[in-house]
């Protein structure tokens, strides 16, 4: 089986879809000739042409707006927003249009647009290259929100997203583009090549949108996480020698509540981990859902480990990031709580 | 704030009580603007297309100059009919709002030519991305009036299944896109649709309409930039009806330059057209469509017209503009002007006109009857309220199935309690 | 004491601040000569001039962006977004700039901008005149989010917001501009004049930002709500004859957790009510916070009564709206649980 | 997709391997563009200001034509010094990045005149809203280099307290606004600042800079519209350095029209200026500032220049453009051109130049030493990490106090475990 990092896996997904479906087009800043600032679209313009892999002006609103129009005209656009921090100029087209077109036309019009965008910190990017704005988009109805944690899932989910007739916001945790990261900044970087999820079939396959993945089974506590935090949670569970069940949500909306329910009913404890700011973030929904669904099984309050409610700082990024240490302490806390 | 403020505020022409003043509108003689070949390069297109005004009908209602589209009598009669249908439909719906039959309405009186002539100049396969004041597009493409009314009634036959406010129509089969409550969003969408047509090598084009007030929104800039960069086959229309609710076109940036002038700055030709001259709108649209279809690129058309009535049924223009303005509007009424033109050339008569008005009035009334048979706000048949949860996604996810169940549970509980 | 509806109370707040502080300016669509589509700024341009009460082009991004610049230059701009549904074109300036300017400049620059915007449904406005997007803005750090439920609070909070050196997003529940609404659409409308919170001093006063108001004391269950829903909750509690404590949050961010904690520790039960869509909305934060803070006092899961996860429909608005009936049933449910 | 795609894609001039081709840049003779009085009404301003290029220095380095600002030798020497300081600062910081001393950097090589001449043409009270490639503004206003370095190091003296990536400077006392990572957001902010100046009746003006790529963002349109409507006293600059990371200026909409041409469409005069000609930038800025200060309104200036180096330290231009481009750039180097001009008129010499370079090199090195004494990424003194929670709000709210406590608790816990 070929080994791929996440960038290569995403590239492979788009390559396959450009090849299988001539209605698939890519549009975004620097994605064409250059192949993208993270190289996710490397080589695709050469292979499929300038009218299939399109370099766009620096106007996120124009990228999303024109992608909607293309979608309405039968194409399946995959738009790249260069950093998730720059998605906001496209917010109106996403929120007011993309998410609601099918509803407001009773299904007569829809735009099967996928929006790919790298998110998350830990790369010394400061407050404008580190954000995780998923909590804004999970609040919308009419779009699906996905965030993979490894190359294998990334490819299967991206293909599923492109094939999906609903719009999908596809967040790519850039910290783990090249290798898994367990939340210990001082350890040397490791590549995906030694990781089992770095084994990626070169052919077409999909991972269904809407299904979480139990990446570690356990009895003592349920850890809900996604993206980079999956690796941090796994490392913390191991370091603390806790029998934790780690659920990689993969799709944030619609949420796979059933998988969560089964786990928390078994463990009775739950820790929610994400990198985004805490207040009114996506972790709040997870906590709210868990207490609604599993109230009578809960033995302790659901704890959240998240970015602080400040912008992402350049200097103290490892105090901001939910590191292995922070997650480990939360595990200890939740287990000590009666 | 020690010193005297010197922020410039664009002056409004005539507030309540004042005499109307349209001296700011530059109007040139009909026929005076040259008509370049549609494939002319931007640099060679004369500035008069932007600063003057493309007009075909002269003061004596004769067509003059190079832009005369030379339509035959049947086409003129069709145009007149569609404009009248639009107007009488509007009048009827306003009455229905006054009677509490619909919750909201927006008329297009005085702006009928902008939609009708454009729709007729385009091909049926061309995709239209309208604003909320383009009902004439629907009507010119042959939409049943009852279908439009069903939407305004949110009744059981509403194409939107009750999900949108009145007038937010769409028509998939008729190639008319959905109207959004959010201004200008359709503009870059139209450009994207046109880009897709070019990518697929198809020769259908897109057209979109916004008000002059809406041109201040970001999406105007997005649309212009993308249209210019990719030379998208699209006709972008700005309907300058002088007002955006209460604010005058100067507040949108029209004080020192016509909106048509935005075009060339982006590398897109602009045309300023007499929006109340059916023939001029037809001609300008034809020119732009030919250009787009041949791959020569997009065009920006500013239609100079006047919003005769209130912004919407929630608005009262007597609070912010001179009551005498509509009568003082120097470009007249599009229906009257086309009618006078046809009569002058023996293609129409007062009596035929009266008969047509009567016929359409009857048509509107019976359409209303038909629409009401599908339900009104007060009486059934109603839409199935389960529909509330459909079409958020293609397939209903679990949480919406559960929420629908909760809604029904509350109903059952309510009946018991 | 004068009687005012909420529109008049807001008008009075702006009138007072324009008078007291010559750096206060208003900017927005149709707010000048016309006095605003809801008439909140009626008469203010005539009184203070065209350069203090400024009619703006239809460009929410430009309104917020220019207001930030004015704020940096020493003014205290109050920007009106005509409907909260139209705030999205201003999102980038709000999220990337307004909220983070003080932080990124370590306090050297800031913009004391207040953004007023009418929100909420129940006025047959359909999906683009009914939205409650507060959950997007509560997720931001660096802005405060306020929503009053009555004329008295509206005036005091708006003055406090204008005086605040931090940016404030000030949501005005338009359904209760003219009178309180208890969530029963078939009952005749009532004006504010008969309501005690319709008594509004004509002079300057403030209501502190960051403090919730216990508008009804009770022992059995805590109801967390704001805006229009305060009246619905009060009506439901009364109709069901439940000894409910109703907390009008007034400020959504920063949240007055202490008032909530005291209440839930006493009652042991909690219902969260808002009009916005449910998934990943602000109610999730309330539920998450309550279970974190009061876990050991909770006798039943925290229930949420919210708008459904669909756009706001025109036809079935009363099935969408959290009506008195829906809230009442939730009260019954939460009391029956365990 | 049965038919042949016909989406237009703006062609790039020279990809890797190809010969540089700048034939698309229209360059007129120095001195050939007329200089209207700054208070001229837009309609009377000749189109040559947009389509031609304001240039002062001719090929023999002599100043010619009506735009010559006639600066005295001291001013020229100051300009040369600031440009050299900017360049040597850039070079030093790039080396520091290569050595792992800072996490990121962006150079402005080749574009020094755009910032330095503009800063000198404006008054100290004028407020500047820069992009990330305007370090020359800071330097021309007398900023200590060590202050800039402190920011890049996120050290204990960093004016941003470690919160921003390198180069995201601000300078309150120097009237230079904060640089945002989000493109173009500063543009409408500058307009708002200028509106406030007009509201207060003050005669300070605002100026802002964006790249040509950034002109596609919505905020460009917002700024232009608001500036035009309120005639805000602001100078809006587009620095057209031909590239936006990997994409060529055609992708931003520059294929058929200069960016300066956007201005008149809004009712704002545009000037296309040789951005590598110190005197021309100075003259154009002076013209625009005079106009703004007098209340005649805003100006849009396009500076035609070239990004000689990589976009940033994360970029490698050899992947997307011809390696020979920098040498082939037809407008030369701003430092060399000003130097040659000064030497020609006996105001400068090679030896003085060498001495100045040596002096500045020394100055940069000692500034770096000073900066490092406030801490580096590796060595203290460090900022206090409690600062992480300051300045989110003016007063710290309870939940941030608690979160700060949690952070410290984790640290304590970590030490114990
Ligand atoms: C994004 C957005 N902002 C504000 C509004 C509120 N609004 C509805 S119509 C309108 C005026 C539009 O004027 P114009 O574009 O000139 O069109 P006209 O009504 O004259 O046809 C405004 C401000 C809106 N619908 N969407
Ligand atoms: C809103 C936003 N979108 C995208 C980016 C990523 N980005 C940073 S610089 C840049 C290119 C800008 O080019 P230009 O405006 O020409 O300025 P230059 O770098 O040439 O000075 C891009 C796309 C960003 N910072 N902000
Ligand atoms: Mg209008
Ligand atoms: Mg550039």
mmCIF file of N, CA and C in Angstrom, chain B residues 1 5 7 9 15-16 103 152 154 161-166 168 181-183 213-214 216-217 244-247 251-252 315-316 319-320 377 383-385 388-389 392 399-400 403 406-407 409-411 413-414 417, chain C residues 22-23 29-30 33-34 37 39 42 50-52 54-60 75 82 85-86 88-89 124-129 240 278-279 307-316 319-320 325-326 328-329 332:
data_model
loop_
_atom_site.group_PDB
_atom_site.id
_atom_site.type_symbol
_atom_site.label_atom_id
_atom_site.label_comp_id
_atom_site.label_asym_id
_atom_site.label_seq_id
_atom_site.Cartn_x
_atom_site.Cartn_y
_atom_site.Cartn_z
ATOM 1 N N UNK B 1 -14.164 68.521 19.125
ATOM 2 C CA UNK B 1 -14.553 68.990 17.794
ATOM 3 C C UNK B 1 -14.553 70.498 17.744
ATOM 4 N N UNK B 5 -17.003 70.880 10.982
ATOM 5 C CA UNK B 5 -17.001 69.607 10.260
ATOM 6 C C UNK B 5 -17.010 69.859 8.765
ATOM 7 N N UNK B 7 -17.228 66.936 6.491
ATOM 8 C CA UNK B 7 -17.544 65.678 5.817
ATOM 9 C C UNK B 7 -18.565 65.970 4.718
ATOM 10 N N UNK B 9 -21.578 65.217 2.438
ATOM 11 C CA UNK B 9 -22.753 64.340 2.408
ATOM 12 C C UNK B 9 -23.464 64.585 1.080
ATOM 13 N N UNK B 15 -36.449 66.733 -0.947
ATOM 14 C CA UNK B 15 -37.084 66.142 0.221
ATOM 15 C C UNK B 15 -38.556 66.561 0.258
ATOM 16 N N UNK B 16 -39.341 65.923 1.127
ATOM 17 C CA UNK B 16 -40.773 66.281 1.181
ATOM 18 C C UNK B 16 -40.955 67.789 1.310
ATOM 19 N N UNK B 103 -48.498 38.747 2.962
ATOM 20 C CA UNK B 103 -47.822 39.404 4.088
ATOM 21 C C UNK B 103 -46.903 40.535 3.659
ATOM 22 N N UNK B 152 -46.480 33.890 -3.320
ATOM 23 C CA UNK B 152 -46.790 34.998 -2.408
ATOM 24 C C UNK B 152 -47.761 34.561 -1.310
ATOM 25 N N UNK B 154 -47.688 31.523 -0.017
ATOM 26 C CA UNK B 154 -47.141 30.363 0.708
ATOM 27 C C UNK B 154 -48.175 29.240 0.772
ATOM 28 N N UNK B 161 -42.425 26.047 -1.186
ATOM 29 C CA UNK B 161 -42.983 25.303 -0.041
ATOM 30 C C UNK B 161 -43.082 26.159 1.224
ATOM 31 N N UNK B 162 -43.434 27.402 1.035
ATOM 32 C CA UNK B 162 -43.687 28.261 2.195
ATOM 33 C C UNK B 162 -42.446 28.777 2.878
ATOM 34 N N UNK B 163 -41.325 28.550 2.262
ATOM 35 C CA UNK B 163 -40.100 28.880 3.001
ATOM 36 C C UNK B 163 -39.627 30.302 2.819
ATOM 37 N N UNK B 164 -40.126 30.979 1.794
ATOM 38 C CA UNK B 164 -39.642 32.331 1.533
ATOM 39 C C UNK B 164 -40.784 33.344 1.653
ATOM 40 N N UNK B 165 -40.396 34.568 1.962
ATOM 41 C CA UNK B 165 -41.343 35.666 1.916
ATOM 42 C C UNK B 165 -41.887 35.830 0.507
ATOM 43 N N UNK B 166 -43.029 36.488 0.390
ATOM 44 C CA UNK B 166 -43.563 36.779 -0.939
ATOM 45 C C UNK B 166 -42.509 37.435 -1.840
ATOM 46 N N UNK B 168 -40.088 36.149 -3.481
ATOM 47 C CA UNK B 168 -38.763 35.516 -3.586
ATOM 48 C C UNK B 168 -38.869 34.272 -4.496
ATOM 49 N N UNK B 181 -32.962 37.293 -0.198
ATOM 50 C CA UNK B 181 -33.205 38.503 0.579
ATOM 51 C C UNK B 181 -31.940 39.306 0.803
ATOM 52 N N UNK B 182 -30.803 38.667 0.623
ATOM 53 C CA UNK B 182 -29.520 39.338 0.839
ATOM 54 C C UNK B 182 -29.073 39.970 -0.465
ATOM 55 N N UNK B 183 -28.918 41.243 -0.440
ATOM 56 C CA UNK B 183 -28.648 41.986 -1.660
ATOM 57 C C UNK B 183 -27.340 41.577 -2.321
ATOM 58 N N UNK B 213 -28.364 50.893 -5.366
ATOM 59 C CA UNK B 213 -27.954 50.855 -3.963
ATOM 60 C C UNK B 213 -27.140 49.611 -3.671
ATOM 61 N N UNK B 214 -27.542 48.513 -4.254
ATOM 62 C CA UNK B 214 -26.879 47.233 -4.015
ATOM 63 C C UNK B 214 -25.475 47.171 -4.607
ATOM 64 N N UNK B 216 -23.112 48.896 -3.930
ATOM 65 C CA UNK B 216 -22.099 49.176 -2.909
ATOM 66 C C UNK B 216 -21.640 47.909 -2.188
ATOM 67 N N UNK B 217 -22.416 46.839 -2.308
ATOM 68 C CA UNK B 217 -22.055 45.604 -1.610
ATOM 69 C C UNK B 217 -20.791 44.979 -2.206
ATOM 70 N N UNK B 244 -32.650 53.799 -2.945
ATOM 71 C CA UNK B 244 -32.459 52.552 -2.218
ATOM 72 C C UNK B 244 -33.204 52.775 -0.897
ATOM 73 N N UNK B 245 -34.403 52.232 -0.822
ATOM 74 C CA UNK B 245 -35.340 52.617 0.239
ATOM 75 C C UNK B 245 -35.340 54.142 0.291
ATOM 76 N N UNK B 246 -34.798 54.751 1.359
ATOM 77 C CA UNK B 246 -34.908 56.205 1.504
ATOM 78 C C UNK B 246 -33.712 56.960 0.954
ATOM 79 N N UNK B 247 -32.640 56.218 0.653
ATOM 80 C CA UNK B 247 -31.442 56.968 0.270
ATOM 81 C C UNK B 247 -31.359 57.119 -1.234
ATOM 82 N N UNK B 251 -25.923 58.452 -2.410
ATOM 83 C CA UNK B 251 -25.415 57.739 -1.240
ATOM 84 C C UNK B 251 -24.741 56.428 -1.643
ATOM 85 N N UNK B 252 -25.088 55.913 -2.801
ATOM 86 C CA UNK B 252 -24.464 54.672 -3.282
ATOM 87 C C UNK B 252 -23.232 54.964 -4.116
ATOM 88 N N UNK B 315 -42.926 50.378 3.337
ATOM 89 C CA UNK B 315 -42.276 51.680 3.146
ATOM 90 C C UNK B 315 -43.292 52.780 2.853
ATOM 91 N N UNK B 316 -42.912 54.002 3.186
ATOM 92 C CA UNK B 316 -43.744 55.171 2.901
ATOM 93 C C UNK B 316 -42.853 56.295 2.362
ATOM 94 N N UNK B 319 -42.259 60.128 3.347
ATOM 95 C CA UNK B 319 -41.428 60.574 4.470
ATOM 96 C C UNK B 319 -40.082 61.102 4.038
ATOM 97 N N UNK B 320 -39.664 60.751 2.830
ATOM 98 C CA UNK B 320 -38.289 61.139 2.478
ATOM 99 C C UNK B 320 -38.115 61.757 1.095
ATOM 100 N N UNK B 377 -53.481 32.359 3.028
ATOM 101 C CA UNK B 377 -52.913 32.381 4.373
ATOM 102 C C UNK B 377 -53.946 31.922 5.402
ATOM 103 N N UNK B 383 -49.843 23.804 3.222
ATOM 104 C CA UNK B 383 -48.681 22.942 3.092
ATOM 105 C C UNK B 383 -48.619 22.012 4.296
ATOM 106 N N UNK B 384 -48.018 20.870 4.105
ATOM 107 C CA UNK B 384 -47.798 19.934 5.200
ATOM 108 C C UNK B 384 -46.657 20.472 6.061
ATOM 109 N N UNK B 385 -46.925 20.674 7.337
ATOM 110 C CA UNK B 385 -45.888 21.308 8.158
ATOM 111 C C UNK B 385 -44.649 20.425 8.352
ATOM 112 N N UNK B 388 -41.412 21.503 6.808
ATOM 113 C CA UNK B 388 -40.490 22.433 7.447
ATOM 114 C C UNK B 388 -39.078 21.859 7.525
ATOM 115 N N UNK B 389 -38.991 20.531 7.656
ATOM 116 C CA UNK B 389 -37.679 19.912 7.878
ATOM 117 C C UNK B 389 -37.035 19.344 6.616
ATOM 118 N N UNK B 392 -33.324 20.823 3.929
ATOM 119 C CA UNK B 392 -32.160 21.457 4.566
ATOM 120 C C UNK B 392 -30.924 20.761 3.999
ATOM 121 N N UNK B 399 -30.849 14.202 13.322
ATOM 122 C CA UNK B 399 -31.302 15.209 14.283
ATOM 123 C C UNK B 399 -32.509 15.967 13.760
ATOM 124 N N UNK B 400 -32.649 16.085 12.462
ATOM 125 C CA UNK B 400 -33.847 16.753 11.954
ATOM 126 C C UNK B 400 -35.065 15.834 12.018
ATOM 127 N N UNK B 403 -36.099 16.252 15.504
ATOM 128 C CA UNK B 403 -36.734 17.547 15.773
ATOM 129 C C UNK B 403 -38.150 17.570 15.187
ATOM 130 N N UNK B 406 -40.219 15.866 17.591
ATOM 131 C CA UNK B 406 -40.490 16.743 18.742
ATOM 132 C C UNK B 406 -41.594 17.743 18.441
ATOM 133 N N UNK B 407 -41.558 18.306 17.249
ATOM 134 C CA UNK B 407 -42.590 19.271 16.868
ATOM 135 C C UNK B 407 -43.964 18.619 16.933
ATOM 136 N N UNK B 409 -44.795 16.025 18.616
ATOM 137 C CA UNK B 409 -45.072 15.688 20.015
ATOM 138 C C UNK B 409 -45.654 16.885 20.751
ATOM 139 N N UNK B 410 -45.073 18.049 20.506
ATOM 140 C CA UNK B 410 -45.592 19.263 21.142
ATOM 141 C C UNK B 410 -47.036 19.491 20.712
ATOM 142 N N UNK B 411 -47.311 19.261 19.429
ATOM 143 C CA UNK B 411 -48.685 19.425 18.955
ATOM 144 C C UNK B 411 -49.632 18.495 19.700
ATOM 145 N N UNK B 413 -49.199 17.067 22.553
ATOM 146 C CA UNK B 413 -49.230 17.496 23.953
ATOM 147 C C UNK B 413 -50.164 18.702 24.090
ATOM 148 N N UNK B 414 -50.043 19.645 23.146
ATOM 149 C CA UNK B 414 -50.875 20.843 23.172
ATOM 150 C C UNK B 414 -52.350 20.504 23.075
ATOM 151 N N UNK B 417 -53.512 19.250 26.422
ATOM 152 C CA UNK B 417 -53.460 20.180 27.550
ATOM 153 C C UNK B 417 -54.295 21.436 27.348
ATOM 154 N N UNK C 22 -19.649 64.579 22.039
ATOM 155 C CA UNK C 22 -19.643 64.965 20.625
ATOM 156 C C UNK C 22 -18.856 63.998 19.764
ATOM 157 N N UNK C 23 -18.205 63.020 20.379
ATOM 158 C CA UNK C 23 -17.516 62.009 19.589
ATOM 159 C C UNK C 23 -18.430 60.870 19.177
ATOM 160 N N UNK C 29 -27.625 52.276 7.218
ATOM 161 C CA UNK C 29 -28.499 52.439 6.057
ATOM 162 C C UNK C 29 -29.846 53.021 6.470
ATOM 163 N N UNK C 30 -30.226 54.096 5.834
ATOM 164 C CA UNK C 30 -31.537 54.726 6.043
ATOM 165 C C UNK C 30 -31.732 55.295 7.448
ATOM 166 N N UNK C 33 -31.884 60.834 7.356
ATOM 167 C CA UNK C 33 -33.082 61.621 7.082
ATOM 168 C C UNK C 33 -34.348 60.836 7.433
ATOM 169 N N UNK C 34 -34.338 59.568 7.064
ATOM 170 C CA UNK C 34 -35.524 58.726 7.217
ATOM 171 C C UNK C 34 -35.738 58.286 8.662
ATOM 172 N N UNK C 37 -35.382 52.110 9.282
ATOM 173 C CA UNK C 37 -36.584 51.384 8.859
ATOM 174 C C UNK C 37 -37.438 50.969 10.056
ATOM 175 N N UNK C 39 -37.268 53.032 12.716
ATOM 176 C CA UNK C 39 -37.467 54.359 13.299
ATOM 177 C C UNK C 39 -36.684 54.587 14.601
ATOM 178 N N UNK C 42 -35.098 58.068 14.589
ATOM 179 C CA UNK C 42 -36.013 59.123 14.141
ATOM 180 C C UNK C 42 -35.658 60.478 14.770
ATOM 181 N N UNK C 50 -26.028 66.074 9.668
ATOM 182 C CA UNK C 50 -25.743 64.980 8.733
ATOM 183 C C UNK C 50 -24.371 64.350 8.960
ATOM 184 N N UNK C 51 -23.495 65.063 9.655
ATOM 185 C CA UNK C 51 -22.164 64.505 9.891
ATOM 186 C C UNK C 51 -22.098 63.753 11.221
ATOM 187 N N UNK C 52 -23.176 63.765 11.968
ATOM 188 C CA UNK C 52 -23.216 62.969 13.212
ATOM 189 C C UNK C 52 -24.123 61.753 13.046
ATOM 190 N N UNK C 54 -25.268 59.507 10.054
ATOM 191 C CA UNK C 54 -24.816 59.414 8.666
ATOM 192 C C UNK C 54 -25.507 58.276 7.918
ATOM 193 N N UNK C 55 -26.169 58.626 6.830
ATOM 194 C CA UNK C 55 -26.722 57.606 5.931
ATOM 195 C C UNK C 55 -25.586 56.935 5.188
ATOM 196 N N UNK C 56 -25.573 55.613 5.207
ATOM 197 C CA UNK C 56 -24.443 54.882 4.630
ATOM 198 C C UNK C 56 -24.854 54.158 3.352
ATOM 199 N N UNK C 57 -23.886 53.898 2.492
ATOM 200 C CA UNK C 57 -24.125 52.992 1.366
ATOM 201 C C UNK C 57 -24.489 51.591 1.870
ATOM 202 N N UNK C 58 -25.067 50.798 1.012
ATOM 203 C CA UNK C 58 -25.488 49.446 1.399
ATOM 204 C C UNK C 58 -24.288 48.517 1.323
ATOM 205 N N UNK C 59 -23.482 48.557 2.348
ATOM 206 C CA UNK C 59 -22.241 47.778 2.387
ATOM 207 C C UNK C 59 -21.897 47.594 3.850
ATOM 208 N N UNK C 60 -22.366 46.505 4.415
ATOM 209 C CA UNK C 60 -22.166 46.285 5.841
ATOM 210 C C UNK C 60 -20.687 46.210 6.180
ATOM 211 N N UNK C 75 -13.474 58.745 17.651
ATOM 212 C CA UNK C 75 -14.936 58.810 17.729
ATOM 213 C C UNK C 75 -15.472 57.554 18.418
ATOM 214 N N UNK C 82 -29.052 46.892 9.267
ATOM 215 C CA UNK C 82 -30.513 47.028 9.163
ATOM 216 C C UNK C 82 -31.275 45.807 9.677
ATOM 217 N N UNK C 85 -29.747 39.575 9.871
ATOM 218 C CA UNK C 85 -29.554 38.676 8.732
ATOM 219 C C UNK C 85 -28.539 39.245 7.736
ATOM 220 N N UNK C 86 -28.272 40.542 7.818
ATOM 221 C CA UNK C 86 -27.381 41.175 6.842
ATOM 222 C C UNK C 86 -26.048 41.558 7.464
ATOM 223 N N UNK C 88 -23.562 39.479 7.876
ATOM 224 C CA UNK C 88 -22.474 38.622 7.390
ATOM 225 C C UNK C 88 -21.475 39.323 6.461
ATOM 226 N N UNK C 89 -21.924 40.225 5.582
ATOM 227 C CA UNK C 89 -20.896 40.915 4.785
ATOM 228 C C UNK C 89 -19.944 41.743 5.663
ATOM 229 N N UNK C 124 -43.211 37.392 10.362
ATOM 230 C CA UNK C 124 -43.443 36.960 8.980
ATOM 231 C C UNK C 124 -42.341 37.449 8.051
ATOM 232 N N UNK C 125 -41.151 37.445 8.534
ATOM 233 C CA UNK C 125 -40.036 37.958 7.756
ATOM 234 C C UNK C 125 -39.321 36.897 6.942
ATOM 235 N N UNK C 126 -39.697 35.646 7.133
ATOM 236 C CA UNK C 126 -39.013 34.590 6.377
ATOM 237 C C UNK C 126 -37.554 34.487 6.771
ATOM 238 N N UNK C 127 -36.829 33.700 5.983
ATOM 239 C CA UNK C 127 -35.470 33.326 6.384
ATOM 240 C C UNK C 127 -34.465 34.477 6.345
ATOM 241 N N UNK C 128 -34.781 35.603 5.754
ATOM 242 C CA UNK C 128 -33.786 36.679 5.694
ATOM 243 C C UNK C 128 -34.183 37.923 6.479
ATOM 244 N N UNK C 129 -35.207 37.817 7.297
ATOM 245 C CA UNK C 129 -35.533 38.937 8.187
ATOM 246 C C UNK C 129 -35.877 38.432 9.587
ATOM 247 N N UNK C 240 -47.989 27.157 33.443
ATOM 248 C CA UNK C 240 -47.804 25.809 33.972
ATOM 249 C C UNK C 240 -47.825 25.817 35.499
ATOM 250 N N UNK C 278 -30.560 25.402 16.959
ATOM 251 C CA UNK C 278 -30.084 24.743 18.149
ATOM 252 C C UNK C 278 -28.637 24.263 18.069
ATOM 253 N N UNK C 279 -28.315 23.559 17.008
ATOM 254 C CA UNK C 279 -27.027 22.862 16.960
ATOM 255 C C UNK C 279 -25.877 23.868 17.007
ATOM 256 N N UNK C 307 -35.071 27.407 18.181
ATOM 257 C CA UNK C 307 -35.481 27.237 16.795
ATOM 258 C C UNK C 307 -34.960 25.898 16.300
ATOM 259 N N UNK C 308 -35.669 25.304 15.352
ATOM 260 C CA UNK C 308 -35.192 24.034 14.793
ATOM 261 C C UNK C 308 -33.956 24.287 13.927
ATOM 262 N N UNK C 309 -33.268 23.216 13.602
ATOM 263 C CA UNK C 309 -32.070 23.351 12.770
ATOM 264 C C UNK C 309 -32.421 23.417 11.286
ATOM 265 N N UNK C 310 -33.224 24.415 10.980
ATOM 266 C CA UNK C 310 -33.614 24.700 9.598
ATOM 267 C C UNK C 310 -33.595 26.222 9.469
ATOM 268 N N UNK C 311 -33.562 26.743 8.256
ATOM 269 C CA UNK C 311 -33.772 28.184 8.133
ATOM 270 C C UNK C 311 -35.156 28.563 8.665
ATOM 271 N N UNK C 312 -35.348 29.824 8.926
ATOM 272 C CA UNK C 312 -36.604 30.319 9.499
ATOM 273 C C UNK C 312 -37.646 30.374 8.381
ATOM 274 N N UNK C 313 -38.672 29.537 8.455
ATOM 275 C CA UNK C 313 -39.606 29.502 7.328
ATOM 276 C C UNK C 313 -40.646 30.617 7.401
ATOM 277 N N UNK C 314 -41.139 31.016 6.261
ATOM 278 C CA UNK C 314 -42.169 32.046 6.226
ATOM 279 C C UNK C 314 -43.518 31.482 6.649
ATOM 280 N N UNK C 315 -43.849 30.312 6.136
ATOM 281 C CA UNK C 315 -45.211 29.794 6.347
ATOM 282 C C UNK C 315 -45.416 29.216 7.750
ATOM 283 N N UNK C 316 -44.484 28.444 8.221
ATOM 284 C CA UNK C 316 -44.718 27.754 9.489
ATOM 285 C C UNK C 316 -43.956 28.412 10.610
ATOM 286 N N UNK C 319 -44.556 27.240 14.083
ATOM 287 C CA UNK C 319 -44.048 25.920 14.437
ATOM 288 C C UNK C 319 -42.548 25.967 14.677
ATOM 289 N N UNK C 320 -41.952 26.995 14.129
ATOM 290 C CA UNK C 320 -40.511 27.159 14.276
ATOM 291 C C UNK C 320 -40.164 27.884 15.575
ATOM 292 N N UNK C 325 -46.254 27.263 24.141
ATOM 293 C CA UNK C 325 -46.578 25.840 24.218
ATOM 294 C C UNK C 325 -45.317 24.982 24.274
ATOM 295 N N UNK C 326 -44.372 25.296 23.406
ATOM 296 C CA UNK C 326 -43.152 24.475 23.394
ATOM 297 C C UNK C 326 -42.366 24.627 24.687
ATOM 298 N N UNK C 328 -43.604 25.461 27.568
ATOM 299 C CA UNK C 328 -44.386 24.849 28.648
ATOM 300 C C UNK C 328 -44.145 23.346 28.702
ATOM 301 N N UNK C 329 -44.155 22.731 27.543
ATOM 302 C CA UNK C 329 -43.935 21.291 27.533
ATOM 303 C C UNK C 329 -42.543 20.949 28.068
ATOM 304 N N UNK C 332 -42.650 20.973 31.767
ATOM 305 C CA UNK C 332 -43.240 19.736 32.268
ATOM 306 C C UNK C 332 -42.230 18.595 32.180
#
